Amino acid sequence: MMVRHNLFGVLGLLFLGVRGQSDNLGLSDGYITISTANFNAKIVKDAQVLASLTPAGSTFDFLPYDKISVRANNGQYHWGDITFRYRQQGATSWIDGNSATARKPITAVTTGALAASNLAPTLTTSPLNITREWINVSGDLGLRFTIANSGASTIELGSLGFPAEFNSIFTNRAATDIQRLCSLSDPYIGMHAGYIRANPISGTGAALVVTPLNGTDTPFEGYRNLAEQSFASTGYGSQTFEGFYEWQVLTKAWAEKEWAGVTPWNPPSSRTLTPGQSMQFGVRFSIAKGGVRDLDATVSGTGTPVAVGVPGYIIPRGSPAQLFLQSSSSVSSISSDPSGALAVKEVSTGSYTITPSSTAWGRVRLTVNYANGKTQTIHYHVTKASADVLSNLGTFLTTKQWFTDTSDPFGRAYSVMTYDYEVGAIVTQDPRVWIAGLSDEGGTGAYLAAMMKQSIQPNADEVAKLEMFVDKVLWGTIQTSDFAVRKSIFYYDKSALPSYPYKTTFDWGSWTSWNKASAYAIDRAYNYVHVTAAYWSMYRVARAYPSLVKSHTWDWYLLQAYNTIIRAMKSDVGYNRDGLMGETVFGEILADLTREGKTTEASALSAAMKSRAANWDSEAVPYGSEMAWDSTGQEGVYYWSKYFGYTNTETKTVNSVLGYMPTVPHWGWNGNARRYWDNIYGGKLQRIERQIHHYGSGLNAQVLLSAFRKNTSDWYMLQVGYGGTSGPLSNINQDGFAAASFHSWPNTLKWDGYSGDYGPGFLGMALGSGTYVAQHKTFGLLVYGGTLTSSAGASSVTVTTYGPVRRKVFIGPLNVLLTTDAGVIDGFSYASDGSSISLTLNQIPGGPSATSAVLWIETTSGSAKYTVSSPTVTQSRQGWAIPLSSSAVTVQLKRA
């Protein structure tokens, strides 16, 4: 995303100015205060919508009660509002109903509820008579609607939605106030097992979950973004206020109209009401007192089925995954859509093996029907085998996205550039000049992914092209001779290039269309990370596969990376005191400098990073960014706080990531770090919306996976983190094109046309992914990125690896991390008592051969140490040099 020096950035242009705001809610008439064992709440008296919701004994409000005075206009939504569409039987057109459109004081009624009202005064005249009740549900708060057909004809109800409001308004708040007051929510669009989860943005304290109300038939069928007028007081639909959504029970009317041609998450449905018939719908608000880690238990406590997938819901063809179902009712049937895409085998009660077919690809919905009539949908994304995904990506990047026009006046040949998949062409021009200018995340995404791919799956032809890119474009054009990095090498400047055929259909009048001087500025620290990572990747290739690299030696690449970091820390570069997305690679470079004996450089780099970490440790909210709120700084803050022992900031940062990164049984939201504005800066379809698996997923996953390696008792961090690190695989289509993100609005549900800023997420996956073994208190021994092949209770555990990164293994029960720099780890086994470990190393299938691989052994907790007992090896670069051959090599480790 691009720098913009005001609160709202480019999104401020979307505001329609300061308008007068009205009190259509009737705030002046006061509130009804209600209490249950678990909640204290305030309901606006005239409208009977929810204004405040705090857990009993707490002052934290999940709703924006402090902003209610600027959210009282018609068209601004709150819990308790209702939207619907209906038509008389035989009619073709739908009629809309919406309690927020033209508010009038409702009619209070007595039903025995905490508060109840008839909504007729605030709805347009219709044959539907709607009563709303706020009820006490075993100490929780319930919201129930009774919809009756008071007309003479049968009615089809084709849409029914409950707007969901939370305090996710960052506008005009200081960073400390955002942390103190705000909360974030995420959906699980899982029918009768669906829910909305919300938690404080800090990631600490009690969490909230909204589930279907028992006694009603209220599936979570759809999740629709709500349009509201944007006022300067809150900035709805901006970088500081994403906007709200609604829980949709019925979606047929939308699917027929606005969503036509789009495959929704769940099959659209409607309900029929005969004259005099009524139906009840509702939701239940519950508190997870133990916070985000307690959400599944809280959901289960409401009688709602719970599903847990391992390693998550993005799974490769042919590799078995695990699914655990927890429900008070037995399973009557399980099916997949497309049919046969997933083979389901019951292992034991509530435990299943899920295996994608050899031809499955893309979105797959698993439908679980329970004996009590409830239906649960679990949403998977099936990829090709991980090695094939990487291979396809590398090929696409270095062929379709390979720019070779040597007459280009901007000097972009030869390079891997942004691509528009929808038109099948490289993006050589865009008014957001960085997208075509090989800098910023939006312009580096392609080459960064191509480079990082070599660090885990090198290919000789691809490496040769990327060496050309380094010598002809990266070093000398993107980067100056003093290691500074330009903001873009494409620009709009008719005075500098009077004859260049800039597209006249574009608007070149925005701030985004920099002239040459502005494009060549070197003041954005984020850009330095991409260049650094490119050099580091080539260093790793040159070190492990020296025959592949022709232009420079390994130490040239390593020192280029080092000098780029040091240049980024100079005073003429902005944002270098903030955490930078992707800067975990700085830590890899520090480790490699140390291993290579370059002590002077290692000391200088360490000192530069410690200065930043010490500063972060003094700040209440050390996650500065170009934006008013962001999820990019946490990665760097965490890495260096952990490295230098600033444990308070380390812990605070893990919690911060958990505040915006959920786990739910849906591939799109599981491990999806909150991003919603980046399509404005790097996407083809430019709008504010929740992005699915934008680069935040892969980057923030590194924090949680690292934290799990330090504390293996916290399985929740692994579940969320592995979901995030798997995200970048879903972006890659069957041709190998990697999209910037997936559009989550239900009228779209597709991958963006641009490759855009995909690369940083892939970097996070390359550095964080691997095979992880964990012990779960309920589910037993679990493997992420591999398959457990030994039986329960055996004296040893055996695992076969799969996944995109087969050079990293973490054995949680032993707190041991094993990493190699070449080849792959085919599998491993370990004695249950931790006395020995065996692993099998091999060459990359179909890839280049290495003469040896360095194996690094790290104990992440405790005092146990392991050494190589077989074969005979020598120490190298603070690890063990393992000779490789054309056949597999078994390496034995013993506990010292």
PDB file of C-alpha atoms in Angstrom, residues 705 708-712 770-774 807-819 825 828-839 855-868 880 892-896:
ATOM      1  CA  LEU A 705       3.882 -20.042  14.300  1.00  0.00           C
ATOM      2  CA  PHE A 708       3.746 -21.713  19.067  1.00  0.00           C
ATOM      3  CA  ARG A 709       7.287 -23.017  18.645  1.00  0.00           C
ATOM      4  CA  LYS A 710       8.092 -21.257  21.901  1.00  0.00           C
ATOM      5  CA  ASN A 711       4.945 -22.400  23.711  1.00  0.00           C
ATOM      6  CA  THR A 712       3.678 -25.710  22.332  1.00  0.00           C
ATOM      7  CA  GLY A 770       6.754 -26.326   7.262  1.00  0.00           C
ATOM      8  CA  THR A 771       5.583 -29.500   8.981  1.00  0.00           C
ATOM      9  CA  TYR A 772       4.385 -29.065  12.567  1.00  0.00           C
ATOM     10  CA  VAL A 773       3.570 -31.774  15.101  1.00  0.00           C
ATOM     11  CA  ALA A 774       1.370 -30.826  18.060  1.00  0.00           C
ATOM     12  CA  ARG A 807      12.766 -28.025   4.618  1.00  0.00           C
ATOM     13  CA  LYS A 808      11.393 -27.202   8.044  1.00  0.00           C
ATOM     14  CA  VAL A 809      10.067 -29.600  10.660  1.00  0.00           C
ATOM     15  CA  PHE A 810       8.940 -28.699  14.150  1.00  0.00           C
ATOM     16  CA  ILE A 811       8.334 -31.547  16.582  1.00  0.00           C
ATOM     17  CA  GLY A 812       6.179 -29.902  19.219  1.00  0.00           C
ATOM     18  CA  PRO A 813       6.291 -32.663  21.857  1.00  0.00           C
ATOM     19  CA  LEU A 814      10.116 -32.440  21.799  1.00  0.00           C
ATOM     20  CA  ASN A 815      10.383 -28.675  21.222  1.00  0.00           C
ATOM     21  CA  VAL A 816      12.803 -29.324  18.358  1.00  0.00           C
ATOM     22  CA  LEU A 817      13.036 -27.343  15.118  1.00  0.00           C
ATOM     23  CA  LEU A 818      14.894 -28.940  12.201  1.00  0.00           C
ATOM     24  CA  THR A 819      15.738 -26.867   9.120  1.00  0.00           C
ATOM     25  CA  ILE A 825      12.779 -33.624   4.188  1.00  0.00           C
ATOM     26  CA  PHE A 828      10.861 -38.167   9.958  1.00  0.00           C
ATOM     27  CA  SER A 829      10.280 -40.228  13.050  1.00  0.00           C
ATOM     28  CA  TYR A 830      11.063 -39.755  16.699  1.00  0.00           C
ATOM     29  CA  ALA A 831      11.025 -41.788  19.860  1.00  0.00           C
ATOM     30  CA  SER A 832       8.109 -40.819  22.060  1.00  0.00           C
ATOM     31  CA  ASP A 833      10.493 -40.411  24.983  1.00  0.00           C
ATOM     32  CA  GLY A 834      12.536 -37.920  22.932  1.00  0.00           C
ATOM     33  CA  SER A 835      15.723 -39.969  22.981  1.00  0.00           C
ATOM     34  CA  SER A 836      16.196 -40.033  19.204  1.00  0.00           C
ATOM     35  CA  ILE A 837      15.043 -38.514  15.934  1.00  0.00           C
ATOM     36  CA  SER A 838      15.428 -39.854  12.422  1.00  0.00           C
ATOM     37  CA  LEU A 839      14.793 -37.892   9.245  1.00  0.00           C
ATOM     38  CA  LEU A 855      20.921 -29.187   8.855  1.00  0.00           C
ATOM     39  CA  TRP A 856      20.248 -26.789  11.699  1.00  0.00           C
ATOM     40  CA  ILE A 857      18.912 -28.183  14.977  1.00  0.00           C
ATOM     41  CA  GLU A 858      17.286 -25.811  17.446  1.00  0.00           C
ATOM     42  CA  THR A 859      15.662 -26.570  20.782  1.00  0.00           C
ATOM     43  CA  THR A 860      12.988 -23.925  21.232  1.00  0.00           C
ATOM     44  CA  SER A 861      12.217 -24.643  24.880  1.00  0.00           C
ATOM     45  CA  GLY A 862      13.906 -26.630  27.596  1.00  0.00           C
ATOM     46  CA  SER A 863      17.502 -27.777  27.862  1.00  0.00           C
ATOM     47  CA  ALA A 864      17.598 -30.863  25.629  1.00  0.00           C
ATOM     48  CA  LYS A 865      20.237 -30.883  22.888  1.00  0.00           C
ATOM     49  CA  TYR A 866      20.502 -33.105  19.820  1.00  0.00           C
ATOM     50  CA  THR A 867      23.490 -34.023  17.690  1.00  0.00           C
ATOM     51  CA  VAL A 868      23.883 -36.011  14.463  1.00  0.00           C
ATOM     52  CA  TRP A 880      25.711 -30.064  10.164  1.00  0.00           C
ATOM     53  CA  GLN A 892      19.960 -40.087  12.869  1.00  0.00           C
ATOM     54  CA  LEU A 893      19.900 -37.640  15.770  1.00  0.00           C
ATOM     55  CA  LYS A 894      20.409 -38.507  19.398  1.00  0.00           C
ATOM     56  CA  ARG A 895      19.744 -36.529  22.514  1.00  0.00           C
ATOM     57  CA  ALA A 896      22.981 -35.477  24.123  1.00  0.00           C
TER      58      ALA A 896
END
